[in-house]
JSON list of C-alpha atoms in Angstrom, two decimals:
[
{"chain": "A", "resi": 1, "resn": "UNK", "atom": "CA", "xyz": [6.29, -3.73, 55.84]},
{"chain": "A", "resi": 2, "resn": "UNK", "atom": "CA", "xyz": [8.25, -5.21, 58.53]},
{"chain": "A", "resi": 3, "resn": "UNK", "atom": "CA", "xyz": [11.99, -5.14, 58.80]},
{"chain": "A", "resi": 4, "resn": "UNK", "atom": "CA", "xyz": [14.68, -7.91, 59.06]},
{"chain": "A", "resi": 5, "resn": "UNK", "atom": "CA", "xyz": [14.25, -9.29, 62.27]},
{"chain": "A", "resi": 6, "resn": "UNK", "atom": "CA", "xyz": [17.27, -10.47, 64.25]},
{"chain": "A", "resi": 7, "resn": "UNK", "atom": "CA", "xyz": [17.42, -12.65, 67.46]},
{"chain": "A", "resi": 8, "resn": "UNK", "atom": "CA", "xyz": [18.48, -12.59, 70.21]},
{"chain": "A", "resi": 9, "resn": "UNK", "atom": "CA", "xyz": [19.71, -9.22, 70.24]},
{"chain": "A", "resi": 10, "resn": "UNK", "atom": "CA", "xyz": [22.71, -9.67, 72.64]},
{"chain": "A", "resi": 11, "resn": "UNK", "atom": "CA", "xyz": [24.30, -12.44, 74.12]},
{"chain": "A", "resi": 12, "resn": "UNK", "atom": "CA", "xyz": [27.28, -13.50, 76.15]},
{"chain": "A", "resi": 13, "resn": "UNK", "atom": "CA", "xyz": [28.87, -17.78, 75.46]},
{"chain": "A", "resi": 14, "resn": "UNK", "atom": "CA", "xyz": [32.36, -18.82, 76.90]},
{"chain": "A", "resi": 15, "resn": "UNK", "atom": "CA", "xyz": [34.72, -20.07, 74.99]},
{"chain": "A", "resi": 16, "resn": "UNK", "atom": "CA", "xyz": [33.65, -23.77, 73.75]},
{"chain": "A", "resi": 17, "resn": "UNK", "atom": "CA", "xyz": [30.22, -23.47, 73.81]},
{"chain": "A", "resi": 18, "resn": "UNK", "atom": "CA", "xyz": [28.09, -23.04, 70.68]},
{"chain": "A", "resi": 19, "resn": "UNK", "atom": "CA", "xyz": [25.16, -20.06, 69.58]},
{"chain": "A", "resi": 20, "resn": "UNK", "atom": "CA", "xyz": [22.84, -19.85, 66.83]},
{"chain": "A", "resi": 21, "resn": "UNK", "atom": "CA", "xyz": [21.63, -16.62, 65.52]},
{"chain": "A", "resi": 22, "resn": "UNK", "atom": "CA", "xyz": [18.01, -16.49, 63.99]},
{"chain": "A", "resi": 23, "resn": "UNK", "atom": "CA", "xyz": [17.02, -13.74, 61.13]},
{"chain": "A", "resi": 24, "resn": "UNK", "atom": "CA", "xyz": [13.73, -13.13, 59.27]},
{"chain": "A", "resi": 25, "resn": "UNK", "atom": "CA", "xyz": [13.60, -11.25, 56.28]},
{"chain": "A", "resi": 26, "resn": "UNK", "atom": "CA", "xyz": [11.51, -9.10, 55.31]},
{"chain": "A", "resi": 27, "resn": "UNK", "atom": "CA", "xyz": [8.52, -10.24, 53.33]},
{"chain": "A", "resi": 28, "resn": "UNK", "atom": "CA", "xyz": [8.86, -11.72, 50.21]},
{"chain": "A", "resi": 29, "resn": "UNK", "atom": "CA", "xyz": [12.66, -11.71, 50.42]},
{"chain": "A", "resi": 30, "resn": "UNK", "atom": "CA", "xyz": [14.05, -15.08, 49.18]},
{"chain": "A", "resi": 31, "resn": "UNK", "atom": "CA", "xyz": [17.87, -13.84, 49.07]},
{"chain": "A", "resi": 32, "resn": "UNK", "atom": "CA", "xyz": [19.23, -14.06, 53.63]},
{"chain": "A", "resi": 33, "resn": "UNK", "atom": "CA", "xyz": [23.16, -13.37, 53.79]},
{"chain": "A", "resi": 34, "resn": "UNK", "atom": "CA", "xyz": [25.38, -12.85, 56.92]},
{"chain": "A", "resi": 35, "resn": "UNK", "atom": "CA", "xyz": [27.82, -10.96, 58.05]},
{"chain": "A", "resi": 36, "resn": "UNK", "atom": "CA", "xyz": [30.65, -10.73, 61.41]},
{"chain": "A", "resi": 37, "resn": "UNK", "atom": "CA", "xyz": [31.32, -7.58, 62.26]},
{"chain": "A", "resi": 38, "resn": "UNK", "atom": "CA", "xyz": [34.29, -6.18, 64.13]},
{"chain": "A", "resi": 39, "resn": "UNK", "atom": "CA", "xyz": [35.97, -3.73, 65.26]},
{"chain": "A", "resi": 40, "resn": "UNK", "atom": "CA", "xyz": [39.94, -5.53, 63.80]},
{"chain": "A", "resi": 41, "resn": "UNK", "atom": "CA", "xyz": [38.79, -7.07, 60.78]},
{"chain": "A", "resi": 42, "resn": "UNK", "atom": "CA", "xyz": [34.81, -5.08, 59.45]},
{"chain": "A", "resi": 43, "resn": "UNK", "atom": "CA", "xyz": [32.66, -6.11, 57.83]},
{"chain": "A", "resi": 44, "resn": "UNK", "atom": "CA", "xyz": [32.77, -9.41, 56.75]},
{"chain": "A", "resi": 45, "resn": "UNK", "atom": "CA", "xyz": [30.63, -12.11, 54.43]},
{"chain": "A", "resi": 46, "resn": "UNK", "atom": "CA", "xyz": [29.84, -15.39, 56.43]},
{"chain": "A", "resi": 47, "resn": "UNK", "atom": "CA", "xyz": [27.34, -17.14, 53.43]},
{"chain": "A", "resi": 48, "resn": "UNK", "atom": "CA", "xyz": [24.33, -16.23, 51.41]},
{"chain": "A", "resi": 49, "resn": "UNK", "atom": "CA", "xyz": [21.40, -18.43, 51.30]},
{"chain": "A", "resi": 50, "resn": "UNK", "atom": "CA", "xyz": [19.01, -18.11, 48.41]},
{"chain": "A", "resi": 51, "resn": "UNK", "atom": "CA", "xyz": [15.38, -20.64, 48.22]},
{"chain": "A", "resi": 52, "resn": "UNK", "atom": "CA", "xyz": [17.31, -22.43, 50.79]},
{"chain": "A", "resi": 53, "resn": "UNK", "atom": "CA", "xyz": [20.61, -23.44, 49.14]},
{"chain": "A", "resi": 54, "resn": "UNK", "atom": "CA", "xyz": [23.81, -21.80, 50.18]},
{"chain": "A", "resi": 55, "resn": "UNK", "atom": "CA", "xyz": [24.70, -20.31, 46.73]},
{"chain": "A", "resi": 56, "resn": "UNK", "atom": "CA", "xyz": [28.05, -18.22, 48.05]},
{"chain": "A", "resi": 57, "resn": "UNK", "atom": "CA", "xyz": [30.43, -18.69, 51.44]},
{"chain": "A", "resi": 58, "resn": "UNK", "atom": "CA", "xyz": [32.35, -16.54, 52.68]},
{"chain": "A", "resi": 59, "resn": "UNK", "atom": "CA", "xyz": [36.30, -17.06, 54.40]},
{"chain": "A", "resi": 60, "resn": "UNK", "atom": "CA", "xyz": [35.45, -18.96, 57.63]},
{"chain": "A", "resi": 61, "resn": "UNK", "atom": "CA", "xyz": [36.16, -21.68, 59.29]},
{"chain": "A", "resi": 62, "resn": "UNK", "atom": "CA", "xyz": [33.63, -24.50, 59.18]},
{"chain": "A", "resi": 63, "resn": "UNK", "atom": "CA", "xyz": [32.63, -23.71, 62.73]},
{"chain": "A", "resi": 64, "resn": "UNK", "atom": "CA", "xyz": [30.68, -21.09, 60.94]},
{"chain": "A", "resi": 65, "resn": "UNK", "atom": "CA", "xyz": [27.86, -22.58, 59.38]},
{"chain": "A", "resi": 66, "resn": "UNK", "atom": "CA", "xyz": [23.57, -22.12, 58.09]},
{"chain": "A", "resi": 67, "resn": "UNK", "atom": "CA", "xyz": [20.73, -22.75, 56.32]},
{"chain": "A", "resi": 68, "resn": "UNK", "atom": "CA", "xyz": [17.44, -20.98, 55.58]},
{"chain": "A", "resi": 69, "resn": "UNK", "atom": "CA", "xyz": [13.93, -22.59, 55.70]},
{"chain": "A", "resi": 70, "resn": "UNK", "atom": "CA", "xyz": [11.30, -22.75, 53.65]},
{"chain": "A", "resi": 71, "resn": "UNK", "atom": "CA", "xyz": [10.07, -19.50, 54.48]},
{"chain": "A", "resi": 72, "resn": "UNK", "atom": "CA", "xyz": [13.12, -17.95, 54.01]},
{"chain": "A", "resi": 73, "resn": "UNK", "atom": "CA", "xyz": [14.46, -17.55, 57.74]},
{"chain": "A", "resi": 74, "resn": "UNK", "atom": "CA", "xyz": [17.19, -18.17, 58.70]},
{"chain": "A", "resi": 75, "resn": "UNK", "atom": "CA", "xyz": [19.56, -19.21, 61.42]},
{"chain": "A", "resi": 76, "resn": "UNK", "atom": "CA", "xyz": [23.52, -19.35, 61.74]},
{"chain": "A", "resi": 77, "resn": "UNK", "atom": "CA", "xyz": [25.30, -21.63, 63.63]},
{"chain": "A", "resi": 78, "resn": "UNK", "atom": "CA", "xyz": [28.92, -21.17, 65.52]},
{"chain": "A", "resi": 79, "resn": "UNK", "atom": "CA", "xyz": [30.17, -24.19, 67.23]},
{"chain": "A", "resi": 80, "resn": "UNK", "atom": "CA", "xyz": [33.81, -24.43, 69.79]},
{"chain": "A", "resi": 81, "resn": "UNK", "atom": "CA", "xyz": [33.14, -21.08, 70.20]},
{"chain": "A", "resi": 82, "resn": "UNK", "atom": "CA", "xyz": [36.49, -18.64, 70.41]},
{"chain": "A", "resi": 83, "resn": "UNK", "atom": "CA", "xyz": [37.28, -15.68, 71.66]},
{"chain": "A", "resi": 84, "resn": "UNK", "atom": "CA", "xyz": [37.93, -13.84, 68.39]},
{"chain": "A", "resi": 85, "resn": "UNK", "atom": "CA", "xyz": [34.29, -14.68, 67.76]},
{"chain": "A", "resi": 86, "resn": "UNK", "atom": "CA", "xyz": [32.81, -11.78, 69.82]},
{"chain": "A", "resi": 87, "resn": "UNK", "atom": "CA", "xyz": [31.53, -9.70, 67.35]},
{"chain": "A", "resi": 88, "resn": "UNK", "atom": "CA", "xyz": [28.09, -7.73, 65.49]},
{"chain": "A", "resi": 89, "resn": "UNK", "atom": "CA", "xyz": [26.77, -10.42, 63.30]},
{"chain": "A", "resi": 90, "resn": "UNK", "atom": "CA", "xyz": [24.33, -8.82, 60.37]},
{"chain": "A", "resi": 91, "resn": "UNK", "atom": "CA", "xyz": [21.82, -11.00, 58.76]},
{"chain": "A", "resi": 92, "resn": "UNK", "atom": "CA", "xyz": [20.66, -8.77, 55.54]},
{"chain": "A", "resi": 93, "resn": "UNK", "atom": "CA", "xyz": [17.89, -9.85, 52.72]},
{"chain": "A", "resi": 94, "resn": "UNK", "atom": "CA", "xyz": [17.18, -9.25, 49.53]},
{"chain": "A", "resi": 95, "resn": "UNK", "atom": "CA", "xyz": [14.24, -8.56, 47.04]},
{"chain": "A", "resi": 96, "resn": "UNK", "atom": "CA", "xyz": [17.32, -9.58, 43.98]},
{"chain": "A", "resi": 97, "resn": "UNK", "atom": "CA", "xyz": [17.25, -12.36, 42.56]},
{"chain": "A", "resi": 98, "resn": "UNK", "atom": "CA", "xyz": [20.23, -12.31, 40.13]},
{"chain": "A", "resi": 99, "resn": "UNK", "atom": "CA", "xyz": [22.04, -10.42, 43.27]},
{"chain": "A", "resi": 100, "resn": "UNK", "atom": "CA", "xyz": [23.77, -8.43, 41.38]},
{"chain": "A", "resi": 101, "resn": "UNK", "atom": "CA", "xyz": [22.29, -5.02, 42.39]},
{"chain": "A", "resi": 102, "resn": "UNK", "atom": "CA", "xyz": [23.99, -5.48, 46.51]},
{"chain": "A", "resi": 103, "resn": "UNK", "atom": "CA", "xyz": [20.18, -3.83, 47.75]},
{"chain": "A", "resi": 104, "resn": "UNK", "atom": "CA", "xyz": [21.10, -5.40, 51.00]},
{"chain": "A", "resi": 105, "resn": "UNK", "atom": "CA", "xyz": [18.53, -4.60, 53.53]},
{"chain": "A", "resi": 106, "resn": "UNK", "atom": "CA", "xyz": [20.46, -5.15, 57.05]},
{"chain": "A", "resi": 107, "resn": "UNK", "atom": "CA", "xyz": [18.89, -5.40, 60.29]},
{"chain": "A", "resi": 108, "resn": "UNK", "atom": "CA", "xyz": [19.89, -4.51, 63.38]},
{"chain": "A", "resi": 109, "resn": "UNK", "atom": "CA", "xyz": [22.04, -7.43, 63.96]},
{"chain": "A", "resi": 110, "resn": "UNK", "atom": "CA", "xyz": [23.02, -9.73, 67.18]},
{"chain": "A", "resi": 111, "resn": "UNK", "atom": "CA", "xyz": [26.25, -8.94, 69.09]},
{"chain": "A", "resi": 112, "resn": "UNK", "atom": "CA", "xyz": [27.80, -12.05, 70.37]},
{"chain": "A", "resi": 113, "resn": "UNK", "atom": "CA", "xyz": [30.13, -11.65, 73.00]},
{"chain": "A", "resi": 114, "resn": "UNK", "atom": "CA", "xyz": [32.52, -14.97, 74.73]},
{"chain": "A", "resi": 115, "resn": "UNK", "atom": "CA", "xyz": [33.75, -15.05, 77.52]},
{"chain": "B", "resi": 1, "resn": "UNK", "atom": "CA", "xyz": [39.65, -9.74, 43.05]},
{"chain": "B", "resi": 2, "resn": "UNK", "atom": "CA", "xyz": [37.75, -6.47, 43.84]},
{"chain": "B", "resi": 3, "resn": "UNK", "atom": "CA", "xyz": [38.60, -5.17, 46.82]},
{"chain": "B", "resi": 4, "resn": "UNK", "atom": "CA", "xyz": [37.68, -1.44, 48.07]},
{"chain": "B", "resi": 5, "resn": "UNK", "atom": "CA", "xyz": [39.59, 1.30, 50.03]},
{"chain": "B", "resi": 6, "resn": "UNK", "atom": "CA", "xyz": [38.24, 3.94, 52.37]},
{"chain": "B", "resi": 7, "resn": "UNK", "atom": "CA", "xyz": [40.63, 7.13, 53.05]},
{"chain": "B", "resi": 8, "resn": "UNK", "atom": "CA", "xyz": [40.45, 7.89, 56.44]},
{"chain": "B", "resi": 9, "resn": "UNK", "atom": "CA", "xyz": [38.66, 6.20, 59.38]},
{"chain": "B", "resi": 10, "resn": "UNK", "atom": "CA", "xyz": [38.11, 9.42, 60.95]},
{"chain": "B", "resi": 11, "resn": "UNK", "atom": "CA", "xyz": [36.56, 12.44, 59.44]},
{"chain": "B", "resi": 12, "resn": "UNK", "atom": "CA", "xyz": [35.09, 15.52, 61.45]},
{"chain": "B", "resi": 13, "resn": "UNK", "atom": "CA", "xyz": [33.36, 19.08, 60.00]},
{"chain": "B", "resi": 14, "resn": "UNK", "atom": "CA", "xyz": [31.61, 21.71, 60.91]},
{"chain": "B", "resi": 15, "resn": "UNK", "atom": "CA", "xyz": [27.72, 22.10, 60.90]},
{"chain": "B", "resi": 16, "resn": "UNK", "atom": "CA", "xyz": [27.10, 23.36, 57.45]},
{"chain": "B", "resi": 17, "resn": "UNK", "atom": "CA", "xyz": [30.59, 22.03, 55.93]},
{"chain": "B", "resi": 18, "resn": "UNK", "atom": "CA", "xyz": [31.04, 19.80, 52.69]},
{"chain": "B", "resi": 19, "resn": "UNK", "atom": "CA", "xyz": [31.25, 16.22, 53.61]},
{"chain": "B", "resi": 20, "resn": "UNK", "atom": "CA", "xyz": [33.81, 14.27, 51.23]},
{"chain": "B", "resi": 21, "resn": "UNK", "atom": "CA", "xyz": [34.14, 10.64, 52.06]},
{"chain": "B", "resi": 22, "resn": "UNK", "atom": "CA", "xyz": [36.91, 9.06, 49.86]},
{"chain": "B", "resi": 23, "resn": "UNK", "atom": "CA", "xyz": [36.42, 6.10, 48.77]},
{"chain": "B", "resi": 24, "resn": "UNK", "atom": "CA", "xyz": [38.76, 3.93, 45.70]},
{"chain": "B", "resi": 25, "resn": "UNK", "atom": "CA", "xyz": [38.17, 0.30, 44.49]},
{"chain": "B", "resi": 26, "resn": "UNK", "atom": "CA", "xyz": [39.74, -2.62, 42.88]},
{"chain": "B", "resi": 27, "resn": "UNK", "atom": "CA", "xyz": [38.38, -4.50, 40.15]},
{"chain": "B", "resi": 28, "resn": "UNK", "atom": "CA", "xyz": [38.26, -6.95, 37.53]},
{"chain": "B", "resi": 29, "resn": "UNK", "atom": "CA", "xyz": [35.13, -6.44, 35.94]},
{"chain": "B", "resi": 30, "resn": "UNK", "atom": "CA", "xyz": [32.85, -3.45, 35.71]},
{"chain": "B", "resi": 31, "resn": "UNK", "atom": "CA", "xyz": [31.96, -2.88, 39.10]},
{"chain": "B", "resi": 32, "resn": "UNK", "atom": "CA", "xyz": [28.44, -2.06, 41.35]},
{"chain": "B", "resi": 33, "resn": "UNK", "atom": "CA", "xyz": [29.70, 0.25, 43.66]},
{"chain": "B", "resi": 34, "resn": "UNK", "atom": "CA", "xyz": [27.86, 1.37, 46.79]},
{"chain": "B", "resi": 35, "resn": "UNK", "atom": "CA", "xyz": [27.97, 3.66, 50.21]},
{"chain": "B", "resi": 36, "resn": "UNK", "atom": "CA", "xyz": [26.02, 1.95, 53.26]},
{"chain": "B", "resi": 37, "resn": "UNK", "atom": "CA", "xyz": [25.75, 3.90, 56.01]},
{"chain": "B", "resi": 38, "resn": "UNK", "atom": "CA", "xyz": [25.20, 2.39, 59.99]},
{"chain": "B", "resi": 39, "resn": "UNK", "atom": "CA", "xyz": [23.91, 4.39, 63.01]},
{"chain": "B", "resi": 40, "resn": "UNK", "atom": "CA", "xyz": [24.95, 3.24, 66.85]},
{"chain": "B", "resi": 41, "resn": "UNK", "atom": "CA", "xyz": [23.62, -0.15, 67.59]},
{"chain": "B", "resi": 42, "resn": "UNK", "atom": "CA", "xyz": [21.60, -0.49, 63.97]},
{"chain": "B", "resi": 43, "resn": "UNK", "atom": "CA", "xyz": [22.48, -2.18, 60.65]},
{"chain": "B", "resi": 44, "resn": "UNK", "atom": "CA", "xyz": [23.93, -0.06, 57.62]},
{"chain": "B", "resi": 45, "resn": "UNK", "atom": "CA", "xyz": [21.45, 1.21, 55.16]},
{"chain": "B", "resi": 46, "resn": "UNK", "atom": "CA", "xyz": [21.59, 1.76, 51.43]},
{"chain": "B", "resi": 47, "resn": "UNK", "atom": "CA", "xyz": [22.38, 5.36, 50.69]},
{"chain": "B", "resi": 48, "resn": "UNK", "atom": "CA", "xyz": [23.36, 5.14, 46.98]},
{"chain": "B", "resi": 49, "resn": "UNK", "atom": "CA", "xyz": [24.77, 2.70, 44.80]},
{"chain": "B", "resi": 50, "resn": "UNK", "atom": "CA", "xyz": [25.91, 2.76, 41.05]},
{"chain": "B", "resi": 51, "resn": "UNK", "atom": "CA", "xyz": [25.38, 0.35, 38.57]},
{"chain": "B", "resi": 52, "resn": "UNK", "atom": "CA", "xyz": [26.63, 1.49, 35.53]},
{"chain": "B", "resi": 53, "resn": "UNK", "atom": "CA", "xyz": [23.52, 4.08, 34.33]},
{"chain": "B", "resi": 54, "resn": "UNK", "atom": "CA", "xyz": [24.61, 7.54, 35.05]},
{"chain": "B", "resi": 55, "resn": "UNK", "atom": "CA", "xyz": [28.47, 7.97, 36.47]},
{"chain": "B", "resi": 56, "resn": "UNK", "atom": "CA", "xyz": [26.50, 11.04, 39.31]},
{"chain": "B", "resi": 57, "resn": "UNK", "atom": "CA", "xyz": [24.40, 8.81, 41.43]},
{"chain": "B", "resi": 58, "resn": "UNK", "atom": "CA", "xyz": [22.16, 10.76, 44.10]},
{"chain": "B", "resi": 59, "resn": "UNK", "atom": "CA", "xyz": [20.90, 8.93, 47.67]},
{"chain": "B", "resi": 60, "resn": "UNK", "atom": "CA", "xyz": [18.84, 9.71, 50.28]},
{"chain": "B", "resi": 61, "resn": "UNK", "atom": "CA", "xyz": [19.56, 12.56, 52.98]},
{"chain": "B", "resi": 62, "resn": "UNK", "atom": "CA", "xyz": [21.34, 14.32, 50.38]},
{"chain": "B", "resi": 63, "resn": "UNK", "atom": "CA", "xyz": [24.42, 12.48, 49.62]},
{"chain": "B", "resi": 64, "resn": "UNK", "atom": "CA", "xyz": [25.74, 11.63, 46.15]},
{"chain": "B", "resi": 65, "resn": "UNK", "atom": "CA", "xyz": [28.06, 9.76, 44.93]},
{"chain": "B", "resi": 66, "resn": "UNK", "atom": "CA", "xyz": [30.58, 10.06, 41.62]},
{"chain": "B", "resi": 67, "resn": "UNK", "atom": "CA", "xyz": [31.51, 7.35, 39.72]},
{"chain": "B", "resi": 68, "resn": "UNK", "atom": "CA", "xyz": [34.89, 7.81, 37.82]},
{"chain": "B", "resi": 69, "resn": "UNK", "atom": "CA", "xyz": [36.53, 4.87, 35.94]},
{"chain": "B", "resi": 70, "resn": "UNK", "atom": "CA", "xyz": [39.73, 7.06, 35.20]},
{"chain": "B", "resi": 71, "resn": "UNK", "atom": "CA", "xyz": [40.32, 7.22, 39.01]},
{"chain": "B", "resi": 72, "resn": "UNK", "atom": "CA", "xyz": [39.03, 3.74, 40.14]},
{"chain": "B", "resi": 73, "resn": "UNK", "atom": "CA", "xyz": [37.39, 6.04, 42.76]},
{"chain": "B", "resi": 74, "resn": "UNK", "atom": "CA", "xyz": [33.98, 6.62, 44.38]},
{"chain": "B", "resi": 75, "resn": "UNK", "atom": "CA", "xyz": [33.59, 9.23, 46.73]},
{"chain": "B", "resi": 76, "resn": "UNK", "atom": "CA", "xyz": [30.40, 10.43, 48.78]},
{"chain": "B", "resi": 77, "resn": "UNK", "atom": "CA", "xyz": [29.64, 13.92, 49.30]},
{"chain": "B", "resi": 78, "resn": "UNK", "atom": "CA", "xyz": [27.35, 16.08, 50.87]},
{"chain": "B", "resi": 79, "resn": "UNK", "atom": "CA", "xyz": [27.09, 19.71, 50.42]},
{"chain": "B", "resi": 80, "resn": "UNK", "atom": "CA", "xyz": [25.83, 20.86, 54.14]},
{"chain": "B", "resi": 81, "resn": "UNK", "atom": "CA", "xyz": [26.95, 18.65, 56.92]},
{"chain": "B", "resi": 82, "resn": "UNK", "atom": "CA", "xyz": [23.62, 17.97, 59.16]},
{"chain": "B", "resi": 83, "resn": "UNK", "atom": "CA", "xyz": [23.89, 17.36, 63.09]},
{"chain": "B", "resi": 84, "resn": "UNK", "atom": "CA", "xyz": [22.07, 13.68, 62.34]},
{"chain": "B", "resi": 85, "resn": "UNK", "atom": "CA", "xyz": [25.11, 12.95, 58.70]},
{"chain": "B", "resi": 86, "resn": "UNK", "atom": "CA", "xyz": [27.17, 11.34, 62.52]},
{"chain": "B", "resi": 87, "resn": "UNK", "atom": "CA", "xyz": [27.42, 7.58, 61.58]},
{"chain": "B", "resi": 88, "resn": "UNK", "atom": "CA", "xyz": [30.09, 5.43, 60.31]},
{"chain": "B", "resi": 89, "resn": "UNK", "atom": "CA", "xyz": [29.92, 5.03, 56.29]},
{"chain": "B", "resi": 90, "resn": "UNK", "atom": "CA", "xyz": [30.92, 2.44, 54.62]},
{"chain": "B", "resi": 91, "resn": "UNK", "atom": "CA", "xyz": [31.63, 1.99, 50.67]},
{"chain": "B", "resi": 92, "resn": "UNK", "atom": "CA", "xyz": [31.38, -1.90, 48.87]},
{"chain": "B", "resi": 93, "resn": "UNK", "atom": "CA", "xyz": [31.82, -3.23, 45.96]},
{"chain": "B", "resi": 94, "resn": "UNK", "atom": "CA", "xyz": [29.68, -6.22, 44.75]},
{"chain": "B", "resi": 95, "resn": "UNK", "atom": "CA", "xyz": [31.70, -9.54, 44.23]},
{"chain": "B", "resi": 96, "resn": "UNK", "atom": "CA", "xyz": [32.31, -10.70, 40.54]},
{"chain": "B", "resi": 97, "resn": "UNK", "atom": "CA", "xyz": [30.15, -13.49, 40.96]},
{"chain": "B", "resi": 98, "resn": "UNK", "atom": "CA", "xyz": [28.94, -13.48, 43.84]},
{"chain": "B", "resi": 99, "resn": "UNK", "atom": "CA", "xyz": [25.25, -12.95, 44.01]},
{"chain": "B", "resi": 100, "resn": "UNK", "atom": "CA", "xyz": [24.49, -10.63, 47.16]},
{"chain": "B", "resi": 101, "resn": "UNK", "atom": "CA", "xyz": [28.33, -10.94, 48.62]},
{"chain": "B", "resi": 102, "resn": "UNK", "atom": "CA", "xyz": [29.37, -7.18, 49.10]},
{"chain": "B", "resi": 103, "resn": "UNK", "atom": "CA", "xyz": [33.16, -6.18, 49.97]},
{"chain": "B", "resi": 104, "resn": "UNK", "atom": "CA", "xyz": [33.09, -3.32, 52.46]},
{"chain": "B", "resi": 105, "resn": "UNK", "atom": "CA", "xyz": [35.68, -0.91, 53.26]},
{"chain": "B", "resi": 106, "resn": "UNK", "atom": "CA", "xyz": [36.89, -0.83, 56.76]},
{"chain": "B", "resi": 107, "resn": "UNK", "atom": "CA", "xyz": [34.58, 2.75, 56.97]},
{"chain": "B", "resi": 108, "resn": "UNK", "atom": "CA", "xyz": [34.60, 5.70, 57.85]},
{"chain": "B", "resi": 109, "resn": "UNK", "atom": "CA", "xyz": [33.53, 7.43, 61.19]},
{"chain": "B", "resi": 110, "resn": "UNK", "atom": "CA", "xyz": [32.16, 11.09, 60.61]},
{"chain": "B", "resi": 111, "resn": "UNK", "atom": "CA", "xyz": [30.95, 13.77, 62.97]},
{"chain": "B", "resi": 112, "resn": "UNK", "atom": "CA", "xyz": [30.05, 16.47, 62.82]},
{"chain": "B", "resi": 113, "resn": "UNK", "atom": "CA", "xyz": [30.54, 19.36, 65.51]},
{"chain": "B", "resi": 114, "resn": "UNK", "atom": "CA", "xyz": [28.40, 22.51, 65.71]}
]
C-alpha cells in the first residue's frame, strides 16, 4: 500500500508569492490533516479535512487555506508569503472516522524556503 | 485546553543503555496520548498510543510507555538503545473535540553513541 505522498518535496519562493502544496493520502483514508514544523514553533496543526469539508482549523492567519477533493487528495495554499512561512509542511492521513485515535500516517513533507 | 511538555530537548545515551524520554501532559478530559518518531528528512511515524485501555503500552521497535494519571506523565522507555534509535521523538495529546488534531511537545532529539 502506497504511503502518503506530498509534492513538491522542496521549493523556494520569494516574499509576496503564493504556493500550493499537494498531498495524496493512503488509499481509503478520507481524513487529511496538515501541520507546519519549524525549529522555533515546533509542530503546529493547520487544518483537517474530511470528505471535502474542513472540520477543524488551527490558529493560523487567513493566508493559509486548504481544500480536499472528492478523491481525498488535498492541497494547501499559502498566499503573500512571508519569511516566517519557511517550514516543513507535513500532511497526514488517517483511516479513523471519529478522529480521536490520533493514528496519523505522515508524508515526508514539503520543505518551503521563502527568500 | 491540552498541552504537552517534553523534558530535555536533547538526550544522549550509549548503545545498549536504557532510553528514557520524558513527557508530561495537561488535559481537561481523559487524554489520548501518543509518541511519534521522526528520522532525518522524513515524516513522523507512530511509535505507540494510549487510548484508556492498558496503562502500559507497547509499541514498535521495542519501545513502551506507561500512562500515570497521578503524575500526568507518559514517559517513553526502551531497555537497550540501538544506534538506529537516533532520531527526534515527539509526545502528543489529542485535542478534545479536535478530531485528528494533535498537540505536540517540542520534541526530544535522541543521540546514541557507541
